[in-house]
PDB file of C-alpha atoms in Angstrom:
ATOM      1  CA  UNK M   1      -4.658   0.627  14.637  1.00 47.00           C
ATOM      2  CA  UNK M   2      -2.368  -1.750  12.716  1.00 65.00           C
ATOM      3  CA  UNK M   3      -3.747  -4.420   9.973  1.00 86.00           C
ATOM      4  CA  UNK M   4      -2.252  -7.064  11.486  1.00 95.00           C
ATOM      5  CA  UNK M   5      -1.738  -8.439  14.998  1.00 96.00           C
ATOM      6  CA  UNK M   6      -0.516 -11.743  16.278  1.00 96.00           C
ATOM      7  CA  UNK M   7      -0.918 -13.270  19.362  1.00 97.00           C
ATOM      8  CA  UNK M   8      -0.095 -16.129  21.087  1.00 97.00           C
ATOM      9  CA  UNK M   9       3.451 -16.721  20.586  1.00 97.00           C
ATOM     10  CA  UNK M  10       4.572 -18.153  23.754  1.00 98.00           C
ATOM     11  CA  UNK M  11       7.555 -20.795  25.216  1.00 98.00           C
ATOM     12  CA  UNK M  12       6.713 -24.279  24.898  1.00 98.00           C
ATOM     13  CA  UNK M  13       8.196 -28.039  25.792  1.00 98.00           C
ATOM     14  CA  UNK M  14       9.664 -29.667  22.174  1.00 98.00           C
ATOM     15  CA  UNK M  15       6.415 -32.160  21.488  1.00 98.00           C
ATOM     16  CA  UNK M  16       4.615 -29.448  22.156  1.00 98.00           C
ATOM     17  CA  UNK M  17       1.588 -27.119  20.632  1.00 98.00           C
ATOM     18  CA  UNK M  18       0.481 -23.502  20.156  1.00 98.00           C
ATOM     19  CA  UNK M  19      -1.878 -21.713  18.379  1.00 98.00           C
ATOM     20  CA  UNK M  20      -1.149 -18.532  17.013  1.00 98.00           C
ATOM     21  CA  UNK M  21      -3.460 -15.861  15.811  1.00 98.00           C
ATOM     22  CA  UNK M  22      -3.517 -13.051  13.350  1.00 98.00           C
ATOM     23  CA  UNK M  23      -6.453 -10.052  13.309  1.00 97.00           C
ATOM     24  CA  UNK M  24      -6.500  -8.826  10.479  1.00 95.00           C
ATOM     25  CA  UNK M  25      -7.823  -5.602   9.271  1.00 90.00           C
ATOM     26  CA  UNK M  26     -10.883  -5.406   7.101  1.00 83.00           C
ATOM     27  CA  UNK M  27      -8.970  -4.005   4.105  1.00 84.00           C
ATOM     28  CA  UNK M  28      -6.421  -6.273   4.382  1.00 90.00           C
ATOM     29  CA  UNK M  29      -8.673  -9.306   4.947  1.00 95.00           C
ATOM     30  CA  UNK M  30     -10.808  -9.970   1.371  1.00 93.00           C
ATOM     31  CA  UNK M  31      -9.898 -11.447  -1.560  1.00 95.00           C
ATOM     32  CA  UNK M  32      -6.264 -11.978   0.209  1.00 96.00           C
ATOM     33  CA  UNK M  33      -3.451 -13.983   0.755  1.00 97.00           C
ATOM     34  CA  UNK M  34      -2.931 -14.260   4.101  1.00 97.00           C
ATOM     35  CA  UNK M  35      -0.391 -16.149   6.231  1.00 98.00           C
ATOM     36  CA  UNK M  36       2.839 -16.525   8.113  1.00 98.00           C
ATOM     37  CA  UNK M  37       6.450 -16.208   7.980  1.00 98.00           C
ATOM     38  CA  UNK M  38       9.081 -16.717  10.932  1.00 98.00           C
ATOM     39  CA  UNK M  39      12.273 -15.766  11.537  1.00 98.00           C
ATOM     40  CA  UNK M  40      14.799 -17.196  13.407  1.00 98.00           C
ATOM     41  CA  UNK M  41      17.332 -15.137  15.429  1.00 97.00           C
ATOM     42  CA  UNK M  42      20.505 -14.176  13.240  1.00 97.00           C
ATOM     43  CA  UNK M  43      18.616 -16.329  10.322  1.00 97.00           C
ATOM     44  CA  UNK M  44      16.645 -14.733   7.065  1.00 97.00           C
ATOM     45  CA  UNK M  45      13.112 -15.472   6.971  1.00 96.00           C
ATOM     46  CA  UNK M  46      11.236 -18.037   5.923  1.00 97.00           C
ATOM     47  CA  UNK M  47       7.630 -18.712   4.683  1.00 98.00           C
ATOM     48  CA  UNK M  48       5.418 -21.463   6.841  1.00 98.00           C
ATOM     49  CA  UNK M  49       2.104 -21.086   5.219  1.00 98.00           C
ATOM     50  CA  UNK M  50      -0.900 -18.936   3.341  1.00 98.00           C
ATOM     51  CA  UNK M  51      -4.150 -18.503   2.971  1.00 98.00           C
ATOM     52  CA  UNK M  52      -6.549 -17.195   0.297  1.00 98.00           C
ATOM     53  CA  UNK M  53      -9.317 -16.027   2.023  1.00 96.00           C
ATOM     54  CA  UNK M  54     -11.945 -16.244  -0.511  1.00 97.00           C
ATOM     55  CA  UNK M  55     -11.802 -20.483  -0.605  1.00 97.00           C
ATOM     56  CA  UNK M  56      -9.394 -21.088   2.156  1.00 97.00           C
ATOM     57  CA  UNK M  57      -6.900 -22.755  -0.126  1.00 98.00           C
ATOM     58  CA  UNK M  58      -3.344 -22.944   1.796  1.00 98.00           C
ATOM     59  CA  UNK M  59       0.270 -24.020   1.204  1.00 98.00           C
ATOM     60  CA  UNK M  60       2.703 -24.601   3.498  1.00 98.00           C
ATOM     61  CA  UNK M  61       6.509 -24.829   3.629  1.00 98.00           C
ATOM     62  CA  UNK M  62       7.813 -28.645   3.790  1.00 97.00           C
ATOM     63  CA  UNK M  63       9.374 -28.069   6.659  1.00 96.00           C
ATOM     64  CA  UNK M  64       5.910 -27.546   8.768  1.00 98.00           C
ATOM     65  CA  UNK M  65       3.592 -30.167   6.305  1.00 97.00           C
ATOM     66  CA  UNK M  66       1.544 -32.798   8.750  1.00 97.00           C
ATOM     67  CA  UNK M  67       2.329 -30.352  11.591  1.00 98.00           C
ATOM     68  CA  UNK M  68       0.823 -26.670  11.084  1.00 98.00           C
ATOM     69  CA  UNK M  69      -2.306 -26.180  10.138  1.00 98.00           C
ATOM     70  CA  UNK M  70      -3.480 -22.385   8.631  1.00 98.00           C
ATOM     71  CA  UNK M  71      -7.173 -22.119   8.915  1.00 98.00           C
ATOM     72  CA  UNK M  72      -9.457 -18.963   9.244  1.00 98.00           C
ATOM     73  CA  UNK M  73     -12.561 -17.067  11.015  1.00 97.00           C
ATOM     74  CA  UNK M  74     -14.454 -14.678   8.073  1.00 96.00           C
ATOM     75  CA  UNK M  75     -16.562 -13.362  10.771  1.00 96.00           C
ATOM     76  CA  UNK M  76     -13.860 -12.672  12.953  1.00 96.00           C
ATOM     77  CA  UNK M  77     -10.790 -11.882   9.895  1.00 97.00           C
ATOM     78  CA  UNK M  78      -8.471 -13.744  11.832  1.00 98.00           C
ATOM     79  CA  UNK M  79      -6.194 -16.007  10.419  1.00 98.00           C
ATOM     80  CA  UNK M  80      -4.738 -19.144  12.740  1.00 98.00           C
ATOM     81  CA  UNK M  81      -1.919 -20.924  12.855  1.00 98.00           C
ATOM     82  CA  UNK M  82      -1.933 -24.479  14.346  1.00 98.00           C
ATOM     83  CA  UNK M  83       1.351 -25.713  15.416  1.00 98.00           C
ATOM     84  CA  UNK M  84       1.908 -29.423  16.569  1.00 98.00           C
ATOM     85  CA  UNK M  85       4.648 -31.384  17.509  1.00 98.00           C
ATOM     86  CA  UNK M  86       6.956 -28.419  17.394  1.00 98.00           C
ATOM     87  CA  UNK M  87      10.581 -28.512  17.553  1.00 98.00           C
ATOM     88  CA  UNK M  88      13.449 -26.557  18.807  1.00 98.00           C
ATOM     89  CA  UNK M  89      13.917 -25.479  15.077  1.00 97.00           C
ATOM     90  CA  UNK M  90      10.518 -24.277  14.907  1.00 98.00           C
ATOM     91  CA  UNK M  91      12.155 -21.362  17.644  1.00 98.00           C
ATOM     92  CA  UNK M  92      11.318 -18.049  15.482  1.00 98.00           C
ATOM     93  CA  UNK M  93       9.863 -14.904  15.566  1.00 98.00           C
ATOM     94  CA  UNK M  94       6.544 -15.706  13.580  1.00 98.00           C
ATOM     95  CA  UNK M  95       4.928 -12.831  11.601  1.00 98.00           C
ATOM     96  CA  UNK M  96       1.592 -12.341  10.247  1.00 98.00           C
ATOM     97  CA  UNK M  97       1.718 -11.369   6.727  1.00 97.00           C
ATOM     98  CA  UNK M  98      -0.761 -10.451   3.913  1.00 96.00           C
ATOM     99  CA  UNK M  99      -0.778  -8.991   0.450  1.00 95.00           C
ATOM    100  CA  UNK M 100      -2.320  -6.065  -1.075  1.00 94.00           C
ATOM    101  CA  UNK M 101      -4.944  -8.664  -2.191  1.00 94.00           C
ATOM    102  CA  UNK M 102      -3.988 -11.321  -4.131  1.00 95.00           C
ATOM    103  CA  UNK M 103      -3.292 -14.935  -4.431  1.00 97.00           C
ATOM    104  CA  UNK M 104      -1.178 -17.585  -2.650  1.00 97.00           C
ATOM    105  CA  UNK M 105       0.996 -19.601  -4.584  1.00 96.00           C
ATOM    106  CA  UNK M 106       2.916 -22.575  -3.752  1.00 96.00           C
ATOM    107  CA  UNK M 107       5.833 -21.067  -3.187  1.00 95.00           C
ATOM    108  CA  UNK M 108       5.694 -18.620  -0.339  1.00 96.00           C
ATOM    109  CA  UNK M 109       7.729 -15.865  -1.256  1.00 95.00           C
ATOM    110  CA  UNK M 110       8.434 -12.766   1.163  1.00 94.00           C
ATOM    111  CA  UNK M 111       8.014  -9.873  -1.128  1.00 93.00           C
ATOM    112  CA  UNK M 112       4.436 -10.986  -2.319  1.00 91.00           C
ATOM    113  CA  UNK M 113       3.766  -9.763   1.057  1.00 95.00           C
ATOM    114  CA  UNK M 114       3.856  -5.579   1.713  1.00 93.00           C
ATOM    115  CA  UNK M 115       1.908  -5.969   5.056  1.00 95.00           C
ATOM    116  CA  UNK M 116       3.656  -7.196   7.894  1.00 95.00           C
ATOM    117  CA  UNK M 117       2.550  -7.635  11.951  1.00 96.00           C
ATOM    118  CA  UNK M 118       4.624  -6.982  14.412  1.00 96.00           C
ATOM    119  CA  UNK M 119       5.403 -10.698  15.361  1.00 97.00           C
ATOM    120  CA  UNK M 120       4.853 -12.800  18.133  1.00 98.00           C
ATOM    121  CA  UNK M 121       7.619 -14.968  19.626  1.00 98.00           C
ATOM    122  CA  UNK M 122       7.786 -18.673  19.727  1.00 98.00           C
ATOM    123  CA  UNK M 123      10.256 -20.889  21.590  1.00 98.00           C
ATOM    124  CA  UNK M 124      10.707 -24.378  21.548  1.00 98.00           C
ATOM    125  CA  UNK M 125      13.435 -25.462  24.151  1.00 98.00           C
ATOM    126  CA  UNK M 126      14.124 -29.014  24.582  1.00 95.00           C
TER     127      UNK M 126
END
């Protein structure tokens, strides 16, 4: 159908957690850099964190370090995103994204990514 799906985007108590998910499509899934982005409403988009598949090395924006944690499922290509003690500011529109295969680097930067999902929301009220 589509490469990527997220789930679990949902509205949540500041202090809070959620887990978010990404299925990703076979193609997409190997030798990848998979991870997440989120957008804020009326904001630009911003990276949270990545994956590379093959050894499971991840980055993450400061903004989400000690808090998020990317992880992933090989048998199942899915790609998680553990959020903890989440904030009002973490309030976005969080997107699953992946590369045409290729690394992660430090730096999450949008247009490494060509493959986007179609998002899943995630409030935070206080």
């Amino acid at each position: 159908q589509v490469p990527l799906v997220e789930s679990g985007g949902e509205s949540v108590l500041a202090g809070g957690s959620l887990s978010l998910s990404c299925a990703v499509s076979g193609d997409f899934y190997s030798r990848n850099c998979i991870g997440w982005f989120r957008q804020p409403a009326g904001k630009e988009r911003e990276g949270v964190a990545v994956i590379y598949t093959p050894s499971g090395t991840s980055y993450y924006d400061d903004s989400v370090k000690g808090r998020f944690t990317i992880s992933q499922d090989n048998a199942k290509k899915t790609v998680y995103l553990q959020m903890n003690n989440l904030t009002p500011d973490d309030t976005a529109m969080y997107y699953c994204v992946a590369r045409n295969h290729g690394v992660c680097h430090q730096r999450i930067m949008s247009h490494f990514f060509t493959n986007w999902g179609q998002g899943t929301q995630v409030t935070v009220s206080s």
